[in-house]
mmCIF file of C-alpha atoms in Angstrom:
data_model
loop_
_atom_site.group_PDB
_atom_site.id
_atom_site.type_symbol
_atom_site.label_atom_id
_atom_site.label_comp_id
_atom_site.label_asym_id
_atom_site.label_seq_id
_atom_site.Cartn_x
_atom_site.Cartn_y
_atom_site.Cartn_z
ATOM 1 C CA UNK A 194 5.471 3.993 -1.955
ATOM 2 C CA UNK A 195 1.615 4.238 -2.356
ATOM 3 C CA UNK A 196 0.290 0.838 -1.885
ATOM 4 C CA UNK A 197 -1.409 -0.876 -5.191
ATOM 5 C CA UNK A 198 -5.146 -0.178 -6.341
ATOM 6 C CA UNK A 199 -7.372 -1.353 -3.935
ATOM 7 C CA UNK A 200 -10.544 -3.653 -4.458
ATOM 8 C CA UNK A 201 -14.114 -1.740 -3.536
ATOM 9 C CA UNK A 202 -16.041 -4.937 -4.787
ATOM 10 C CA UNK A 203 -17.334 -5.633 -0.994
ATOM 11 C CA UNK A 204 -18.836 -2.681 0.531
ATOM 12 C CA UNK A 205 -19.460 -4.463 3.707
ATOM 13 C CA UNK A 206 -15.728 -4.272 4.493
ATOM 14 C CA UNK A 207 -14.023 -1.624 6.860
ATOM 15 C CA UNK A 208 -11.696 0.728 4.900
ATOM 16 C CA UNK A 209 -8.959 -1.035 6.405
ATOM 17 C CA UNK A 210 -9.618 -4.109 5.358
ATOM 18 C CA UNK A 211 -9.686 -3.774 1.849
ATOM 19 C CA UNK A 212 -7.724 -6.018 -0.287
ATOM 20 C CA UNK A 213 -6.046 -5.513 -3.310
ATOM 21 C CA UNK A 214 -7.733 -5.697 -6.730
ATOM 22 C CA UNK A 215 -6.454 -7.887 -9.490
ATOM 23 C CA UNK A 216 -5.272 -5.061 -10.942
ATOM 24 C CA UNK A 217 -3.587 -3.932 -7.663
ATOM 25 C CA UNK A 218 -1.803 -7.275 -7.857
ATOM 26 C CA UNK A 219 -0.272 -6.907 -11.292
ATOM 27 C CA UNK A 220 0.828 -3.555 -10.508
ATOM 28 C CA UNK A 221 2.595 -4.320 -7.186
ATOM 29 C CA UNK A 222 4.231 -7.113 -9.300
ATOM 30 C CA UNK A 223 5.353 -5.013 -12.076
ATOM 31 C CA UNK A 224 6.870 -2.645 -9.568
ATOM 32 C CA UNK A 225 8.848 -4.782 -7.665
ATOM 33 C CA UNK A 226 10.526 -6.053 -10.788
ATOM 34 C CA UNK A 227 11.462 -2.794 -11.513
ATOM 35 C CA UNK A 228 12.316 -2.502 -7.870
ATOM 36 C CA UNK A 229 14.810 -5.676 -7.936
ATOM 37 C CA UNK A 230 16.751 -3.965 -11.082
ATOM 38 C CA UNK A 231 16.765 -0.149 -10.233
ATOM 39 C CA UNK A 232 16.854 1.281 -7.025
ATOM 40 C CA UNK A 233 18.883 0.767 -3.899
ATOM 41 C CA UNK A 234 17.636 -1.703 -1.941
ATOM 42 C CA UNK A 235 16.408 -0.827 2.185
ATOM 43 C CA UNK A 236 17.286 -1.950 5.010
ATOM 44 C CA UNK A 237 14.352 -1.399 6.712
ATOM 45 C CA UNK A 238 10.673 -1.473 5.301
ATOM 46 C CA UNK A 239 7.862 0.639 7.198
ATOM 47 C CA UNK A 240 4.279 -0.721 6.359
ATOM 48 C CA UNK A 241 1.048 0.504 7.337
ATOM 49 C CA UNK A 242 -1.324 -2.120 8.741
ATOM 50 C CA UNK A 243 -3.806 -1.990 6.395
ATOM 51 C CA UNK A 244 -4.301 -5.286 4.607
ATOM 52 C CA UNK A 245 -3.911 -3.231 1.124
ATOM 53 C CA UNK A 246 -0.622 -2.714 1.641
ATOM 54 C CA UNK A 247 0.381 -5.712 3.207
ATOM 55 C CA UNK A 248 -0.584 -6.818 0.462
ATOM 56 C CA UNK A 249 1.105 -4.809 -1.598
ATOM 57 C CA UNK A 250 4.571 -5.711 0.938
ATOM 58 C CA UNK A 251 3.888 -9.227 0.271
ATOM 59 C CA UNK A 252 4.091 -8.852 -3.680
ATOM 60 C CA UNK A 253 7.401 -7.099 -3.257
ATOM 61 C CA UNK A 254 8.864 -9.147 -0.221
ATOM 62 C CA UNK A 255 11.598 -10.282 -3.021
ATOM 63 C CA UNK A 256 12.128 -7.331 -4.111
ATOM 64 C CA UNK A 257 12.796 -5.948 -0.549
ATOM 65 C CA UNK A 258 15.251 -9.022 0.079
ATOM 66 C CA UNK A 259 16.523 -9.341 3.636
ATOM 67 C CA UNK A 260 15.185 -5.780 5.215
ATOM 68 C CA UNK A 261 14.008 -5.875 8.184
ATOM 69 C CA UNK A 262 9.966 -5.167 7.921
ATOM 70 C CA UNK A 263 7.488 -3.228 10.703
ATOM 71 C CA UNK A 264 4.037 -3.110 9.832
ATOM 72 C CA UNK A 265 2.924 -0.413 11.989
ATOM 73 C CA UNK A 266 -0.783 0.674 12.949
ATOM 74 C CA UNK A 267 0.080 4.558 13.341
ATOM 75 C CA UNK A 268 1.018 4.473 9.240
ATOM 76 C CA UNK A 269 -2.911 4.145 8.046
ATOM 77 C CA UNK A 270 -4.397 7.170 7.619
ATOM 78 C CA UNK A 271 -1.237 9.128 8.896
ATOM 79 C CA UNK A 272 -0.681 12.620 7.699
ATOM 80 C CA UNK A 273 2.744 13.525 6.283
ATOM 81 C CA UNK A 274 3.413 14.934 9.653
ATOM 82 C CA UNK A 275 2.860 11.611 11.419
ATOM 83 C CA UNK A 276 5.348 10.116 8.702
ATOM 84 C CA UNK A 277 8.251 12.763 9.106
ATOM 85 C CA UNK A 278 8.212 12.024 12.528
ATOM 86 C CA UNK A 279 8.488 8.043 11.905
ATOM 87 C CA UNK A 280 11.361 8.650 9.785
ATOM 88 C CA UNK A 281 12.953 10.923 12.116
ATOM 89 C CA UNK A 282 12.288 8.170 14.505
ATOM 90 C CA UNK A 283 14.893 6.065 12.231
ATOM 91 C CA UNK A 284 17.285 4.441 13.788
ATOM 92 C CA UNK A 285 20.888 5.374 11.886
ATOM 93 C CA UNK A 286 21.981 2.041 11.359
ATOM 94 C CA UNK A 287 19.357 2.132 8.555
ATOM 95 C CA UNK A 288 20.570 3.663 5.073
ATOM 96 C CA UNK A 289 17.561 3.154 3.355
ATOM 97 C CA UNK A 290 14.097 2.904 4.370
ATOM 98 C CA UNK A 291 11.015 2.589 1.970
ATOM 99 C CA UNK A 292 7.783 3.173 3.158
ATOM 100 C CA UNK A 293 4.204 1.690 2.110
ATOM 101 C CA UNK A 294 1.304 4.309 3.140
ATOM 102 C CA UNK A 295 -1.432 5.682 1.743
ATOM 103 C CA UNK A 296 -2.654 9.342 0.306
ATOM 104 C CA UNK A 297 -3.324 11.919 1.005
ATOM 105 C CA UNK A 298 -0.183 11.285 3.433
ATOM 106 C CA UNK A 299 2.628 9.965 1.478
ATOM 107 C CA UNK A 300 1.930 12.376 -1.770
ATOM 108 C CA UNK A 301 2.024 15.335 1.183
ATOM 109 C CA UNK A 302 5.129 13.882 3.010
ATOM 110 C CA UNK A 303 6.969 13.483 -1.194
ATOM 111 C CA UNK A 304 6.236 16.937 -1.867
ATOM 112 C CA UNK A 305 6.953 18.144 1.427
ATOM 113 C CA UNK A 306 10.344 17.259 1.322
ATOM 114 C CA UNK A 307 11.121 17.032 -2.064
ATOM 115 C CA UNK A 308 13.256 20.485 -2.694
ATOM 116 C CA UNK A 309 14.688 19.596 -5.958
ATOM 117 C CA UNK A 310 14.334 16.699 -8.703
ATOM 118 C CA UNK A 311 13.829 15.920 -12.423
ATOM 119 C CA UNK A 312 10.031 14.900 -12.055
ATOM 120 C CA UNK A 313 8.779 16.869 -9.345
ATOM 121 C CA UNK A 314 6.102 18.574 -11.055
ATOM 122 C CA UNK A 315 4.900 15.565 -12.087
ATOM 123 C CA UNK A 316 5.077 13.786 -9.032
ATOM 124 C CA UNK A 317 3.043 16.862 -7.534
ATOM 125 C CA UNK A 318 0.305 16.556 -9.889
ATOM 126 C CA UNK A 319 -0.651 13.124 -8.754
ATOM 127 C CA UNK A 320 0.479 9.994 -6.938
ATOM 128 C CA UNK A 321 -1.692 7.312 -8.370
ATOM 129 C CA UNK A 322 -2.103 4.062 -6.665
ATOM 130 C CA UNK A 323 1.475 1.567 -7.018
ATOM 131 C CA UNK A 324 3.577 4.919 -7.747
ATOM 132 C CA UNK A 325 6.854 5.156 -6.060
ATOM 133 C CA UNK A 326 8.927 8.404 -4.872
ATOM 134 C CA UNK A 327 12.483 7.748 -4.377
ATOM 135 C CA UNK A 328 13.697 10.072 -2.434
ATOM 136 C CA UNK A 329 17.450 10.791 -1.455
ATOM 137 C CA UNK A 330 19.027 13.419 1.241
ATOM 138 C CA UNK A 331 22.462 13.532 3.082
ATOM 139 C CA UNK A 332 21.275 13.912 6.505
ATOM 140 C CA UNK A 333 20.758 11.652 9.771
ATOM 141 C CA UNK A 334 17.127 10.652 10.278
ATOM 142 C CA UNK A 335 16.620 12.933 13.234
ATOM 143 C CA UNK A 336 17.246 16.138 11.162
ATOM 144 C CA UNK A 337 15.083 14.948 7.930
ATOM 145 C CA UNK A 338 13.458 18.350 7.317
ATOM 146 C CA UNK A 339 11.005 19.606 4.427
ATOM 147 C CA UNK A 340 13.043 20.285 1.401
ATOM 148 C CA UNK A 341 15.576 18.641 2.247
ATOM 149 C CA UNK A 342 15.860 15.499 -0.232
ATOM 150 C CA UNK A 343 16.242 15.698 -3.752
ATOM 151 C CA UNK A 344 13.875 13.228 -5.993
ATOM 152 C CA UNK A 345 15.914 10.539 -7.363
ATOM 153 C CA UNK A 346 13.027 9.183 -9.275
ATOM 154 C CA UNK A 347 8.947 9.157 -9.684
ATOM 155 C CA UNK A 348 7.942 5.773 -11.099
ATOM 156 C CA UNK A 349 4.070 4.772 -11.565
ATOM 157 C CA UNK A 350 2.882 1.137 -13.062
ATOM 158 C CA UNK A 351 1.684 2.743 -16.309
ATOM 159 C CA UNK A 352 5.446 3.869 -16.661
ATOM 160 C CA UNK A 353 6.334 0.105 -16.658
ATOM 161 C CA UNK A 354 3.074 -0.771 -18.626
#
C-alpha cells in the first residue's frame, strides 16, 4: 500500500513530517472501506515512520482489525530491496502482511515480484498515492523471490471514486 496524498501546504516541514492532505484523508477512508469488504485481512501491518503514513495506518486501523502493527524507521525512503528483505524477515506465523511505504520503493518491490496478474500492466504504469497491490504467492517469507507472487488485485481511490 502507497500511503494517501500528502499535504505540501508547509514548506518549512521535513519530508518526513508531512501530513496528509484532506484529500489524502478521504482517500485512505475510502480505501479502507473497500479494505473491510474485499481482501483478506493481515495479521501483521508493516508501517513506515513517516507521519504520512501513519496517518494513512490510523484511517485504516479498522480496517486492519486486530493485526499486530510495527511502524518501522528503515521503511521511509526504502528501496524495494530494503522491503524484500523485511518481508523475508517475516516471521511464518504471519499469513498476511500489508505494508504502508512510499514510491519509488513499493511500485519497484509490486513489479518486482509480481510475475503474473490481471492488472499488471496497469499497475506498472503508475502507483498513484492511496493505491493498493495485493499481492499473493505460496511460499514461506524467507524464500519470497522476484516473480514469484501473482497480483490478486490493483485498486486506486479513483477506482472507488
Amino acid at each position: 500500500f502507497r500511503h494517501a496524498k500528502s499535504s505540501w501546504d508547509d514548506p518549512s516541514l521535513a519530508d518526513h513530517e508531512r501530513p496528509l492532505a484532506p484529500r489524502g484523508h478521504r482517500a485512505a477512508e475510502s480505501m479502507a472501506e473497500h479494505l473491510r469488504s474485499s481482501v483478506p485481512h493481515p495479521d501483521l501491518v508493516l508501517c513506515s515512520s513517516a507521519l504520512r503514513t501513519r496517518e494513512t495506518l490510523d484511517r485504516m486501523s479498522e480496517a486492519f482489525g486486530d493485526a499486530e502493527v510495527v511502524v518501522d524507521d528503515d521503511l521511509y525512503g526504502a528501496t524495494d530491496d530494503l522491503l524484500l528483505e523485511r518481508l523475508r524477515g517475516v516471521a511464518d506465523r504471519f499469513e498476511t502482511v500489508a505494508m504502508i511505504g512510499h514510491n519509488p520503493g513499493v511500485h519497484d518491490l509490486a513489479i518486482a515480484l509480481a510475475g503474473s496478474g490481471a492488472d499488471l500492466g496497469r499497475m506498472r504504469a503508475k502507483f498513484p498515492t492511496g493505491a493498493l497491490a495485493v499481492l499473493a504467492f505460496a511460499a514461506p517469507w524467507r524464500e519470497l523471490a522476484p516473480g514469484d507472487a501473482r497480483l490478486e488485485a490493483f485498486v486506486t481511490p479513483k477506482d472507488l471514486a
